[in-house]
Backbone as JSON Lines, residues from 0, in Angstrom:
{"i":0,"aa":"X","n":[-56.4,9.05,-31.34],"ca":[-55.74,10.18,-32.0],"c":[-54.71,10.84,-31.07]}
{"i":1,"aa":"X","n":[-55.11,10.99,-29.79],"ca":[-54.2,11.6,-28.82],"c":[-52.95,10.75,-28.64]}
{"i":2,"aa":"X","n":[-53.15,9.42,-28.59],"ca":[-52.01,8.51,-28.42],"c":[-51.08,8.61,-29.62]}
{"i":3,"aa":"X","n":[-51.68,8.69,-30.81],"ca":[-50.88,8.8,-32.05],"c":[-50.04,10.07,-32.03]}
{"i":4,"aa":"X","n":[-50.65,11.18,-31.63],"ca":[-49.92,12.45,-31.57],"c":[-48.82,12.41,-30.51]}
{"i":5,"aa":"X","n":[-49.11,11.72,-29.4],"ca":[-48.1,11.59,-28.34],"c":[-46.9,10.8,-28.85]}
{"i":6,"aa":"X","n":[-47.17,9.68,-29.51],"ca":[-46.1,8.84,-30.06],"c":[-45.31,9.62,-31.1]}
{"i":7,"aa":"X","n":[-46.03,10.36,-31.95],"ca":[-45.38,11.15,-32.99],"c":[-44.48,12.22,-32.37]}
{"i":8,"aa":"X","n":[-44.97,12.83,-31.29],"ca":[-44.18,13.86,-30.6],"c":[-42.91,13.28,-30.0]}
{"i":9,"aa":"X","n":[-43.05,12.11,-29.39],"ca":[-41.88,11.44,-28.8],"c":[-40.87,11.08,-29.88]}
{"i":10,"aa":"X","n":[-41.37,10.59,-31.02],"ca":[-40.49,10.21,-32.13],"c":[-39.67,11.4,-32.62]}
{"i":11,"aa":"X","n":[-40.35,12.53,-32.84],"ca":[-39.65,13.73,-33.33],"c":[-38.68,14.27,-32.29]}
{"i":12,"aa":"X","n":[-39.05,14.16,-31.0],"ca":[-38.17,14.61,-29.93],"c":[-36.89,13.79,-29.88]}
{"i":13,"aa":"X","n":[-37.04,12.47,-30.02],"ca":[-35.87,11.58,-30.01],"c":[-35.0,11.81,-31.23]}
{"i":14,"aa":"X","n":[-35.65,12.04,-32.38],"ca":[-34.9,12.29,-33.61],"c":[-34.09,13.57,-33.51]}
{"i":15,"aa":"X","n":[-34.73,14.63,-32.96],"ca":[-34.04,15.91,-32.78],"c":[-32.87,15.76,-31.82]}
{"i":16,"aa":"X","n":[-33.09,15.0,-30.74],"ca":[-32.02,14.76,-29.76],"c":[-30.83,14.08,-30.42]}
{"i":17,"aa":"X","n":[-31.11,13.03,-31.19],"ca":[-30.03,12.28,-31.86],"c":[-29.3,13.17,-32.86]}
{"i":18,"aa":"X","n":[-30.05,13.97,-33.59],"ca":[-29.44,14.87,-34.59],"c":[-28.54,15.9,-33.91]}
{"i":19,"aa":"X","n":[-29.02,16.48,-32.82],"ca":[-28.23,17.49,-32.11],"c":[-26.97,16.91,-31.5]}
{"i":20,"aa":"X","n":[-27.09,15.7,-30.94],"ca":[-25.93,15.05,-30.35],"c":[-24.9,14.71,-31.42]}
{"i":21,"aa":"X","n":[-25.4,14.25,-32.56],"ca":[-24.49,13.93,-33.67],"c":[-23.81,15.19,-34.2]}
{"i":22,"aa":"X","n":[-24.57,16.26,-34.29],"ca":[-24.01,17.54,-34.75],"c":[-22.95,18.05,-33.77]}
{"i":23,"aa":"X","n":[-23.21,17.87,-32.48],"ca":[-22.25,18.28,-31.45],"c":[-20.97,17.44,-31.54]}
{"i":24,"aa":"X","n":[-21.13,16.14,-31.74],"ca":[-19.97,15.26,-31.89],"c":[-19.12,15.68,-33.07]}
{"i":25,"aa":"X","n":[-19.78,15.98,-34.17],"ca":[-19.07,16.39,-35.39],"c":[-18.34,17.72,-35.17]}
{"i":26,"aa":"X","n":[-19.02,18.66,-34.51],"ca":[-18.41,19.96,-34.23],"c":[-17.17,19.79,-33.35]}
{"i":27,"aa":"X","n":[-17.29,18.93,-32.35],"ca":[-16.15,18.69,-31.44],"c":[-14.98,18.07,-32.19]}
{"i":28,"aa":"X","n":[-15.28,17.06,-33.01],"ca":[-14.22,16.38,-33.77],"c":[-13.51,17.34,-34.73]}
{"i":29,"aa":"X","n":[-14.25,18.35,-35.2],"ca":[-13.67,19.33,-36.13],"c":[-13.03,20.52,-35.41]}
{"i":30,"aa":"X","n":[-13.01,20.46,-34.09],"ca":[-12.38,21.53,-33.32],"c":[-13.25,22.76,-33.1]}
{"i":31,"aa":"X","n":[-14.54,22.65,-33.45],"ca":[-15.46,23.76,-33.22],"c":[-16.07,23.6,-31.82]}
{"i":32,"aa":"X","n":[-15.25,23.88,-30.81],"ca":[-15.64,23.58,-29.44],"c":[-16.78,24.45,-28.93]}
{"i":33,"aa":"X","n":[-16.82,25.69,-29.36],"ca":[-17.88,26.59,-28.9],"c":[-19.25,26.06,-29.32]}
{"i":34,"aa":"X","n":[-19.35,25.63,-30.58],"ca":[-20.62,25.09,-31.08],"c":[-20.97,23.8,-30.36]}
{"i":35,"aa":"X","n":[-19.98,22.92,-30.18],"ca":[-20.23,21.65,-29.49],"c":[-20.72,21.9,-28.06]}
{"i":36,"aa":"X","n":[-20.09,22.86,-27.4],"ca":[-20.48,23.19,-26.02],"c":[-21.92,23.69,-25.97]}
{"i":37,"aa":"X","n":[-22.26,24.58,-26.9],"ca":[-23.61,25.15,-26.92],"c":[-24.67,24.1,-27.22]}
{"i":38,"aa":"X","n":[-24.31,23.1,-28.02],"ca":[-25.26,22.04,-28.35],"c":[-25.41,21.03,-27.22]}
{"i":39,"aa":"X","n":[-24.32,20.72,-26.54],"ca":[-24.37,19.73,-25.47],"c":[-24.95,20.27,-24.17]}
{"i":40,"aa":"X","n":[-24.71,21.56,-23.88],"ca":[-25.09,22.11,-22.59],"c":[-26.58,21.93,-22.24]}
{"i":41,"aa":"X","n":[-27.52,22.22,-23.16],"ca":[-28.93,22.04,-22.8],"c":[-29.26,20.6,-22.41]}
{"i":42,"aa":"X","n":[-28.62,19.64,-23.06],"ca":[-28.87,18.24,-22.72],"c":[-28.21,17.87,-21.39]}
{"i":43,"aa":"X","n":[-27.04,18.44,-21.14],"ca":[-26.39,18.21,-19.85],"c":[-27.26,18.74,-18.71]}
{"i":44,"aa":"X","n":[-27.87,19.89,-18.94],"ca":[-28.74,20.49,-17.91],"c":[-30.0,19.66,-17.68]}
{"i":45,"aa":"X","n":[-30.34,18.82,-18.67],"ca":[-31.48,17.91,-18.53],"c":[-31.03,16.54,-18.03]}
{"i":46,"aa":"X","n":[-29.77,16.46,-17.59],"ca":[-29.18,15.25,-17.01],"c":[-28.98,14.13,-18.04]}
{"i":47,"aa":"X","n":[-28.73,14.5,-19.29],"ca":[-28.35,13.49,-20.28],"c":[-26.91,13.09,-19.98]}
{"i":48,"aa":"X","n":[-26.71,11.81,-19.7],"ca":[-25.46,11.35,-19.09],"c":[-24.22,11.63,-19.93]}
{"i":49,"aa":"X","n":[-24.29,11.35,-21.22],"ca":[-23.12,11.55,-22.09],"c":[-22.83,13.04,-22.25]}
{"i":50,"aa":"X","n":[-23.87,13.84,-22.35],"ca":[-23.69,15.3,-22.47],"c":[-23.04,15.86,-21.21]}
{"i":51,"aa":"X","n":[-23.44,15.35,-20.04],"ca":[-22.83,15.82,-18.79],"c":[-21.33,15.52,-18.78]}
{"i":52,"aa":"X","n":[-20.97,14.32,-19.22],"ca":[-19.56,13.95,-19.26],"c":[-18.79,14.86,-20.22]}
{"i":53,"aa":"X","n":[-19.38,15.09,-21.39],"ca":[-18.7,15.92,-22.39],"c":[-18.51,17.36,-21.91]}
{"i":54,"aa":"X","n":[-19.52,17.9,-21.26],"ca":[-19.4,19.26,-20.73],"c":[-18.35,19.3,-19.62]}
{"i":55,"aa":"X","n":[-18.27,18.24,-18.84],"ca":[-17.24,18.15,-17.82],"c":[-15.85,18.18,-18.42]}
{"i":56,"aa":"X","n":[-15.67,17.43,-19.49],"ca":[-14.37,17.37,-20.17],"c":[-14.0,18.72,-20.77]}
{"i":57,"aa":"X","n":[-14.97,19.37,-21.4],"ca":[-14.71,20.67,-22.01],"c":[-14.42,21.73,-20.95]}
{"i":58,"aa":"X","n":[-15.08,21.63,-19.81],"ca":[-14.82,22.57,-18.71],"c":[-13.41,22.36,-18.17]}
{"i":59,"aa":"X","n":[-12.98,21.12,-18.09],"ca":[-11.65,20.82,-17.57],"c":[-10.56,21.3,-18.52]}
{"i":60,"aa":"X","n":[-10.79,21.11,-19.81],"ca":[-9.77,21.44,-20.81],"c":[-9.87,22.87,-21.33]}
{"i":61,"aa":"X","n":[-10.94,23.56,-20.98],"ca":[-11.12,24.91,-21.5],"c":[-11.45,24.92,-22.98]}
{"i":62,"aa":"X","n":[-12.31,24.01,-23.39],"ca":[-12.71,23.91,-24.79],"c":[-14.1,24.52,-24.97]}
{"i":63,"aa":"X","n":[-14.17,25.65,-25.67],"ca":[-15.45,26.32,-25.88],"c":[-15.9,27.12,-24.68]}
{"i":64,"aa":"X","n":[-15.1,27.12,-23.63],"ca":[-15.42,27.82,-22.39],"c":[-14.11,28.0,-21.62]}
{"i":65,"aa":"X","n":[-14.08,28.97,-20.72],"ca":[-12.9,29.15,-19.88],"c":[-12.73,27.93,-18.98]}
{"i":66,"aa":"X","n":[-11.52,27.41,-18.89],"ca":[-11.26,26.22,-18.07],"c":[-11.7,26.47,-16.63]}
{"i":67,"aa":"X","n":[-12.39,25.47,-16.07],"ca":[-12.91,25.61,-14.71],"c":[-12.96,24.23,-14.07]}
{"i":68,"aa":"X","n":[-12.02,23.95,-13.18],"ca":[-11.95,22.64,-12.52],"c":[-13.21,22.34,-11.72]}
{"i":69,"aa":"X","n":[-13.78,23.37,-11.11],"ca":[-14.96,23.17,-10.26],"c":[-16.18,22.79,-11.09]}
{"i":70,"aa":"X","n":[-16.31,23.4,-12.27],"ca":[-17.39,23.02,-13.18],"c":[-17.2,21.59,-13.67]}
{"i":71,"aa":"X","n":[-15.95,21.26,-14.0],"ca":[-15.65,19.89,-14.44],"c":[-16.03,18.9,-13.35]}
{"i":72,"aa":"X","n":[-15.67,19.21,-12.12],"ca":[-16.0,18.34,-10.99],"c":[-17.52,18.16,-10.87]}
{"i":73,"aa":"X","n":[-18.25,19.25,-11.02],"ca":[-19.72,19.2,-10.9],"c":[-20.33,18.27,-11.94]}
{"i":74,"aa":"X","n":[-19.93,18.44,-13.2],"ca":[-20.52,17.64,-14.26],"c":[-20.07,16.18,-14.21]}
{"i":75,"aa":"X","n":[-18.8,15.97,-13.93],"ca":[-18.32,14.59,-13.8],"c":[-19.02,13.88,-12.64]}
{"i":76,"aa":"X","n":[-19.25,14.6,-11.56],"ca":[-19.91,14.01,-10.39],"c":[-21.3,13.51,-10.74]}
{"i":77,"aa":"X","n":[-22.05,14.33,-11.48],"ca":[-23.41,13.95,-11.85],"c":[-23.41,12.75,-12.8]}
{"i":78,"aa":"X","n":[-22.51,12.77,-13.78],"ca":[-22.44,11.66,-14.73],"c":[-21.94,10.39,-14.06]}
{"i":79,"aa":"X","n":[-20.99,10.53,-13.14],"ca":[-20.47,9.37,-12.41],"c":[-21.54,8.76,-11.53]}
{"i":80,"aa":"X","n":[-22.31,9.61,-10.88],"ca":[-23.4,9.13,-10.02],"c":[-24.45,8.4,-10.84]}
{"i":81,"aa":"X","n":[-24.63,8.84,-12.09],"ca":[-25.59,8.19,-12.98],"c":[-25.04,6.87,-13.55]}
{"i":82,"aa":"X","n":[-23.77,6.59,-13.28],"ca":[-23.22,5.28,-13.64],"c":[-22.27,5.24,-14.81]}
{"i":83,"aa":"X","n":[-21.89,6.4,-15.37],"ca":[-21.0,6.4,-16.52],"c":[-19.56,6.13,-16.07]}
{"i":84,"aa":"X","n":[-18.99,5.03,-16.54],"ca":[-17.67,4.59,-16.09],"c":[-16.58,5.6,-16.41]}
{"i":85,"aa":"X","n":[-16.64,6.21,-17.6],"ca":[-15.61,7.18,-17.98],"c":[-15.61,8.39,-17.04]}
{"i":86,"aa":"X","n":[-16.8,8.77,-16.58],"ca":[-16.89,9.89,-15.64],"c":[-16.38,9.49,-14.26]}
{"i":87,"aa":"X","n":[-16.61,8.25,-13.89],"ca":[-16.07,7.76,-12.61],"c":[-14.55,7.82,-12.63]}
{"i":88,"aa":"X","n":[-13.95,7.43,-13.75],"ca":[-12.5,7.51,-13.89],"c":[-12.02,8.97,-13.85]}
{"i":89,"aa":"X","n":[-12.69,9.82,-14.64],"ca":[-12.29,11.23,-14.71],"c":[-12.44,11.91,-13.35]}
{"i":90,"aa":"X","n":[-13.5,11.58,-12.64],"ca":[-13.72,12.15,-11.31],"c":[-12.66,11.64,-10.33]}
{"i":91,"aa":"X","n":[-12.28,10.38,-10.49],"ca":[-11.22,9.82,-9.66],"c":[-9.91,10.58,-9.82]}
{"i":92,"aa":"X","n":[-9.61,10.98,-11.05],"ca":[-8.39,11.77,-11.29],"c":[-8.44,13.11,-10.57]}
{"i":93,"aa":"X","n":[-9.63,13.73,-10.55],"ca":[-9.77,15.02,-9.86],"c":[-9.57,14.86,-8.35]}
{"i":94,"aa":"X","n":[-10.13,13.79,-7.8],"ca":[-9.93,13.53,-6.38],"c":[-8.47,13.2,-6.08]}
{"i":95,"aa":"X","n":[-7.82,12.52,-7.0],"ca":[-6.41,12.16,-6.8],"c":[-5.5,13.39,-6.81]}
{"i":96,"aa":"X","n":[-5.8,14.32,-7.7],"ca":[-4.95,15.51,-7.85],"c":[-5.4,16.69,-6.98]}
{"i":97,"aa":"X","n":[-6.66,16.65,-6.54],"ca":[-7.21,17.78,-5.78],"c":[-7.64,18.93,-6.66]}
{"i":98,"aa":"X","n":[-7.93,18.66,-7.92],"ca":[-8.42,19.7,-8.84],"c":[-9.94,19.8,-8.73]}
{"i":99,"aa":"X","n":[-10.44,20.98,-8.47],"ca":[-11.88,21.19,-8.41],"c":[-12.52,20.69,-7.14]}
{"i":100,"aa":"X","n":[-11.73,20.08,-6.26],"ca":[-12.24,19.53,-5.01],"c":[-11.06,19.3,-4.07]}
{"i":101,"aa":"X","n":[-11.36,18.91,-2.84],"ca":[-10.28,18.55,-1.92],"c":[-9.69,17.2,-2.32]}
{"i":102,"aa":"X","n":[-8.39,17.08,-2.18],"ca":[-7.72,15.82,-2.5],"c":[-8.23,14.73,-1.57]}
{"i":103,"aa":"X","n":[-8.62,13.6,-2.15],"ca":[-9.17,12.49,-1.36],"c":[-8.8,11.18,-2.05]}
{"i":104,"aa":"X","n":[-7.73,10.56,-1.6],"ca":[-7.24,9.34,-2.25],"c":[-8.18,8.16,-2.04]}
{"i":105,"aa":"X","n":[-8.88,8.14,-0.92],"ca":[-9.84,7.05,-0.68],"c":[-10.98,7.1,-1.69]}
{"i":106,"aa":"X","n":[-11.46,8.31,-1.95],"ca":[-12.54,8.48,-2.93],"c":[-12.03,8.21,-4.34]}
{"i":107,"aa":"X","n":[-10.79,8.62,-4.62],"ca":[-10.19,8.32,-5.92],"c":[-10.11,6.82,-6.13]}
{"i":108,"aa":"X","n":[-9.66,6.11,-5.1],"ca":[-9.56,4.65,-5.17],"c":[-10.92,4.03,-5.44]}
{"i":109,"aa":"X","n":[-11.94,4.48,-4.73],"ca":[-13.3,3.94,-4.89],"c":[-13.8,4.13,-6.32]}
{"i":110,"aa":"X","n":[-13.56,5.3,-6.87],"ca":[-14.02,5.59,-8.23],"c":[-13.22,4.83,-9.28]}
{"i":111,"aa":"X","n":[-11.91,4.74,-9.1],"ca":[-11.1,3.95,-10.03],"c":[-11.54,2.49,-10.0]}
{"i":112,"aa":"X","n":[-11.85,1.99,-8.82],"ca":[-12.29,0.6,-8.67],"c":[-13.58,0.36,-9.45]}
{"i":113,"aa":"X","n":[-14.54,1.28,-9.31],"ca":[-15.82,1.13,-10.02],"c":[-15.62,1.18,-11.53]}
{"i":114,"aa":"X","n":[-14.79,2.11,-11.99],"ca":[-14.55,2.25,-13.44],"c":[-13.75,1.06,-13.97]}
{"i":115,"aa":"X","n":[-12.79,0.58,-13.19],"ca":[-11.98,-0.57,-13.62],"c":[-12.84,-1.81,-13.78]}
{"i":116,"aa":"X","n":[-13.82,-1.97,-12.91],"ca":[-14.74,-3.1,-13.0],"c":[-15.56,-3.06,-14.29]}
{"i":117,"aa":"X","n":[-15.69,-1.87,-14.86],"ca":[-16.41,-1.71,-16.13],"c":[-15.45,-1.61,-17.31]}
{"i":118,"aa":"X","n":[-14.22,-2.1,-17.08],"ca":[-13.21,-2.24,-18.14],"c":[-12.7,-0.93,-18.73]}
{"i":119,"aa":"X","n":[-12.66,0.13,-17.93],"ca":[-11.98,1.35,-18.36],"c":[-10.48,1.12,-18.12]}
{"i":120,"aa":"X","n":[-9.73,0.99,-19.2],"ca":[-8.32,0.59,-19.11],"c":[-7.53,1.57,-18.26]}
{"i":121,"aa":"X","n":[-7.72,2.87,-18.48],"ca":[-6.98,3.88,-17.73],"c":[-7.24,3.77,-16.22]}
{"i":122,"aa":"X","n":[-8.48,3.4,-15.87],"ca":[-8.82,3.24,-14.46],"c":[-8.11,2.02,-13.88]}
{"i":123,"aa":"X","n":[-7.98,0.97,-14.67],"ca":[-7.26,-0.22,-14.23],"c":[-5.81,0.13,-13.9]}
{"i":124,"aa":"X","n":[-5.2,0.96,-14.74],"ca":[-3.81,1.37,-14.52],"c":[-3.69,2.22,-13.25]}
{"i":125,"aa":"X","n":[-4.58,3.2,-13.1],"ca":[-4.53,4.06,-11.91],"c":[-4.75,3.25,-10.64]}
{"i":126,"aa":"X","n":[-5.67,2.3,-10.71],"ca":[-5.95,1.45,-9.55],"c":[-4.74,0.58,-9.22]}
{"i":127,"aa":"X","n":[-4.09,0.06,-10.26],"ca":[-2.88,-0.75,-10.07],"c":[-1.78,0.06,-9.39]}
{"i":128,"aa":"X","n":[-1.61,1.3,-9.82],"ca":[-0.58,2.17,-9.23],"c":[-0.87,2.39,-7.75]}
{"i":129,"aa":"X","n":[-2.15,2.6,-7.41],"ca":[-2.51,2.81,-6.01],"c":[-2.3,1.54,-5.19]}
{"i":130,"aa":"X","n":[-2.6,0.39,-5.79],"ca":[-2.33,-0.88,-5.1],"c":[-0.83,-1.02,-4.84]}
{"i":131,"aa":"X","n":[-0.03,-0.74,-5.85],"ca":[1.43,-0.86,-5.7],"c":[1.98,0.13,-4.67]}
{"i":132,"aa":"X","n":[1.43,1.34,-4.68],"ca":[1.86,2.33,-3.69],"c":[1.58,1.86,-2.27]}
{"i":133,"aa":"X","n":[0.54,1.04,-2.12],"ca":[0.2,0.5,-0.81],"c":[0.82,-0.86,-0.55]}
{"i":134,"aa":"X","n":[1.73,-1.27,-1.44],"ca":[2.45,-2.54,-1.34],"c":[1.54,-3.76,-1.54]}
{"i":135,"aa":"X","n":[0.42,-3.57,-2.21],"ca":[-0.43,-4.7,-2.6],"c":[-0.05,-5.09,-4.03]}
{"i":136,"aa":"X","n":[1.16,-5.62,-4.16],"ca":[1.73,-5.83,-5.49],"c":[1.0,-6.9,-6.3]}
{"i":137,"aa":"X","n":[0.45,-7.91,-5.63],"ca":[-0.26,-8.96,-6.36],"c":[-1.48,-8.4,-7.09]}
{"i":138,"aa":"X","n":[-2.24,-7.56,-6.39],"ca":[-3.41,-6.93,-7.01],"c":[-2.98,-5.97,-8.11]}
{"i":139,"aa":"X","n":[-1.93,-5.23,-7.85],"ca":[-1.42,-4.3,-8.86],"c":[-0.97,-5.0,-10.11]}
{"i":140,"aa":"X","n":[-0.27,-6.11,-9.94],"ca":[0.23,-6.85,-11.09],"c":[-0.92,-7.36,-11.97]}
{"i":141,"aa":"X","n":[-1.95,-7.9,-11.36],"ca":[-3.07,-8.45,-12.13],"c":[-3.74,-7.37,-12.99]}
{"i":142,"aa":"X","n":[-3.91,-6.21,-12.42],"ca":[-4.53,-5.11,-13.17],"c":[-3.62,-4.59,-14.27]}
{"i":143,"aa":"X","n":[-2.33,-4.49,-13.98],"ca":[-1.38,-4.03,-15.01],"c":[-1.33,-4.99,-16.18]}
{"i":144,"aa":"X","n":[-1.34,-6.28,-15.87],"ca":[-1.3,-7.29,-16.94],"c":[-2.55,-7.18,-17.81]}
{"i":145,"aa":"X","n":[-3.68,-7.01,-17.17],"ca":[-4.94,-6.89,-17.91],"c":[-4.93,-5.67,-18.82]}
{"i":146,"aa":"X","n":[-4.47,-4.54,-18.29],"ca":[-4.44,-3.3,-19.08],"c":[-3.36,-3.36,-20.16]}
{"i":147,"aa":"X","n":[-2.23,-3.97,-19.84],"ca":[-1.14,-4.1,-20.82],"c":[-1.56,-4.96,-22.0]}
{"i":148,"aa":"X","n":[-2.29,-6.02,-21.71],"ca":[-2.78,-6.9,-22.78],"c":[-3.74,-6.18,-23.72]}
{"i":149,"aa":"X","n":[-4.35,-5.11,-23.22],"ca":[-5.29,-4.33,-24.04],"c":[-4.61,-3.14,-24.71]}
{"i":150,"aa":"X","n":[-3.28,-3.06,-24.55],"ca":[-2.53,-2.06,-25.31],"c":[-2.15,-0.79,-24.59]}
{"i":151,"aa":"X","n":[-2.36,-0.71,-23.28],"ca":[-1.99,0.5,-22.54],"c":[-0.47,0.58,-22.4]}
{"i":152,"aa":"X","n":[0.13,1.61,-23.0],"ca":[1.58,1.77,-22.94],"c":[2.04,2.04,-21.5]}
{"i":153,"aa":"X","n":[1.25,2.79,-20.76],"ca":[1.59,3.08,-19.37],"c":[1.62,1.8,-18.55]}
{"i":154,"aa":"X","n":[0.63,0.92,-18.79],"ca":[0.59,-0.36,-18.09],"c":[1.75,-1.24,-18.51]}
{"i":155,"aa":"X","n":[2.09,-1.21,-19.8],"ca":[3.21,-2.01,-20.29],"c":[4.52,-1.59,-19.64]}
{"i":156,"aa":"X","n":[4.7,-0.29,-19.48],"ca":[5.91,0.23,-18.84],"c":[5.97,-0.21,-17.37]}
{"i":157,"aa":"X","n":[4.84,-0.08,-16.68],"ca":[4.77,-0.48,-15.27],"c":[4.94,-1.99,-15.13]}
{"i":158,"aa":"X","n":[4.41,-2.74,-16.1],"ca":[4.52,-4.2,-16.06],"c":[5.97,-4.63,-16.27]}
{"i":159,"aa":"X","n":[6.69,-3.9,-17.11],"ca":[8.12,-4.16,-17.28],"c":[8.83,-4.08,-15.93]}
{"i":160,"aa":"X","n":[8.51,-3.05,-15.15],"ca":[9.12,-2.9,-13.83],"c":[8.7,-4.03,-12.89]}
{"i":161,"aa":"X","n":[7.43,-4.47,-13.01],"ca":[6.96,-5.56,-12.16],"c":[7.77,-6.83,-12.41]}
{"i":162,"aa":"X","n":[8.01,-7.13,-13.69],"ca":[8.81,-8.31,-14.02],"c":[10.28,-8.1,-13.69]}
{"i":163,"aa":"X","n":[10.76,-6.89,-13.84],"ca":[12.17,-6.58,-13.53],"c":[12.49,-6.85,-12.07]}
{"i":164,"aa":"X","n":[11.61,-6.37,-11.21],"ca":[11.91,-6.37,-9.77],"c":[11.08,-7.39,-8.98]}
{"i":165,"aa":"X","n":[10.29,-8.19,-9.7],"ca":[9.5,-9.21,-9.01],"c":[8.42,-8.64,-8.12]}
{"i":166,"aa":"X","n":[7.7,-7.65,-8.63],"ca":[6.62,-7.01,-7.86],"c":[5.29,-7.66,-8.21]}
{"i":167,"aa":"X","n":[4.78,-8.49,-7.34],"ca":[3.51,-9.16,-7.57],"c":[3.63,-10.39,-8.44]}
{"i":168,"aa":"X","n":[4.83,-10.72,-8.85],"ca":[5.09,-11.88,-9.7],"c":[6.56,-12.26,-9.54]}
{"i":169,"aa":"X","n":[6.94,-13.41,-10.1],"ca":[8.35,-13.79,-10.06],"c":[9.15,-12.89,-11.0]}
{"i":170,"aa":"X","n":[10.37,-12.61,-10.62],"ca":[11.25,-11.83,-11.5],"c":[11.49,-12.62,-12.78]}
{"i":171,"aa":"X","n":[11.3,-11.97,-13.92],"ca":[11.39,-12.66,-15.2],"c":[11.92,-11.68,-16.25]}
{"i":172,"aa":"X","n":[13.22,-11.78,-16.55],"ca":[13.84,-10.83,-17.47],"c":[13.33,-11.0,-18.9]}
{"i":173,"aa":"X","n":[12.96,-12.23,-19.25],"ca":[12.43,-12.47,-20.6],"c":[11.11,-11.71,-20.79]}
{"i":174,"aa":"X","n":[10.22,-11.8,-19.8],"ca":[8.95,-11.08,-19.86],"c":[9.18,-9.57,-19.78]}
{"i":175,"aa":"X","n":[10.14,-9.18,-18.97],"ca":[10.45,-7.75,-18.85],"c":[10.91,-7.18,-20.18]}
{"i":176,"aa":"X","n":[11.76,-7.93,-20.88],"ca":[12.24,-7.48,-22.18],"c":[11.1,-7.4,-23.19]}
{"i":177,"aa":"X","n":[10.21,-8.4,-23.15],"ca":[9.06,-8.41,-24.07],"c":[8.21,-7.15,-23.88]}
{"i":178,"aa":"X","n":[7.9,-6.82,-22.62],"ca":[7.03,-5.67,-22.37],"c":[7.75,-4.34,-22.59]}
{"i":179,"aa":"X","n":[9.06,-4.35,-22.39],"ca":[9.84,-3.14,-22.7],"c":[9.77,-2.85,-24.19]}
{"i":180,"aa":"X","n":[9.82,-3.9,-25.01],"ca":[9.72,-3.73,-26.46],"c":[8.34,-3.23,-26.86]}
{"i":181,"aa":"X","n":[7.3,-3.74,-26.19],"ca":[5.94,-3.27,-26.47],"c":[5.81,-1.79,-26.14]}
{"i":182,"aa":"X","n":[6.41,-1.4,-25.04],"ca":[6.38,0.0,-24.62],"c":[7.08,0.89,-25.63]}
{"i":183,"aa":"X","n":[8.21,0.41,-26.13],"ca":[8.98,1.18,-27.11],"c":[8.16,1.43,-28.36]}
{"i":184,"aa":"X","n":[7.42,0.41,-28.8],"ca":[6.63,0.53,-30.02],"c":[5.5,1.55,-29.87]}
{"i":185,"aa":"X","n":[5.07,1.81,-28.64],"ca":[3.96,2.75,-28.43],"c":[4.37,4.2,-28.68]}
{"i":186,"aa":"X","n":[5.65,4.49,-28.5],"ca":[6.12,5.86,-28.68],"c":[5.85,6.77,-27.49]}
{"i":187,"aa":"X","n":[5.24,6.22,-26.43],"ca":[4.91,7.05,-25.27],"c":[6.15,7.41,-24.46]}
{"i":188,"aa":"X","n":[7.09,6.48,-24.42],"ca":[8.32,6.7,-23.66],"c":[9.5,6.72,-24.61]}
{"i":189,"aa":"X","n":[10.48,7.56,-24.32],"ca":[11.65,7.67,-25.18],"c":[12.52,6.42,-25.04]}
{"i":190,"aa":"X","n":[13.31,6.17,-26.07],"ca":[14.23,5.04,-26.04],"c":[15.2,5.16,-24.87]}
{"i":191,"aa":"X","n":[15.59,6.38,-24.55],"ca":[16.52,6.62,-23.44],"c":[15.93,6.14,-22.12]}
{"i":192,"aa":"X","n":[14.65,6.44,-21.9],"ca":[13.98,6.02,-20.67],"c":[13.89,4.51,-20.6]}
{"i":193,"aa":"X","n":[13.53,3.89,-21.72],"ca":[13.39,2.43,-21.75],"c":[14.74,1.75,-21.56]}
{"i":194,"aa":"X","n":[15.78,2.29,-22.2],"ca":[17.13,1.72,-22.05],"c":[17.6,1.81,-20.6]}
{"i":195,"aa":"X","n":[17.29,2.94,-19.96],"ca":[17.68,3.13,-18.57],"c":[16.97,2.13,-17.67]}
{"i":196,"aa":"X","n":[15.67,1.93,-17.93],"ca":[14.9,0.95,-17.17],"c":[15.47,-0.44,-17.35]}
{"i":197,"aa":"X","n":[15.78,-0.8,-18.59],"ca":[16.28,-2.13,-18.9],"c":[17.65,-2.35,-18.27]}
{"i":198,"aa":"X","n":[18.48,-1.33,-18.26],"ca":[19.82,-1.43,-17.65],"c":[19.69,-1.66,-16.15]}
{"i":199,"aa":"X","n":[18.76,-0.94,-15.52],"ca":[18.52,-1.11,-14.09],"c":[17.98,-2.5,-13.8]}
{"i":200,"aa":"X","n":[17.15,-2.97,-14.7],"ca":[16.51,-4.28,-14.54],"c":[17.53,-5.42,-14.52]}
{"i":201,"aa":"X","n":[18.56,-5.29,-15.31],"ca":[19.55,-6.37,-15.46],"c":[20.59,-6.38,-14.34]}
{"i":202,"aa":"X","n":[20.59,-5.34,-13.49],"ca":[21.57,-5.29,-12.41],"c":[21.31,-6.38,-11.37]}
């Protein structure tokens, strides 16, 4: 009887958790950030990994709470340490910019690397940029190509430059034009910017 009651208690606890998380997701999607924050916070305080990440994001953006970089850093750190790739990427951005913590490019690189290995496209792009900044163009090119193939407009734009100037690959104007067109279709960059890049590329 005791075992039955224990199992029943666990079942209802899990059901309540799922319902609350779903309600929080719905509130967030509908722009009711205060409600979403209030629903997620108790779970974040119990070290629920997704809730910690969400509270970190809301703290960073000032959604349902006053924006606080240090709070965002705290929650992202805990979720990243627990292994959540998106939090590793988000934490890497904070280390890169120095928001909520001291600027540390080595730590940013480490976190981007971990997240990129788990196929976070944005982390692949950030890691590629850091490789290129350090003149490791071959590594940068491979990551940009991988992210561009998955639809990242930022990677497509950077890949256009790689083909234009032969960074990590042979110079190839045909490939450069192809990726410039992909970038244009994304709407992330203006036609003026793309035309300027293409004009420079053909020089």
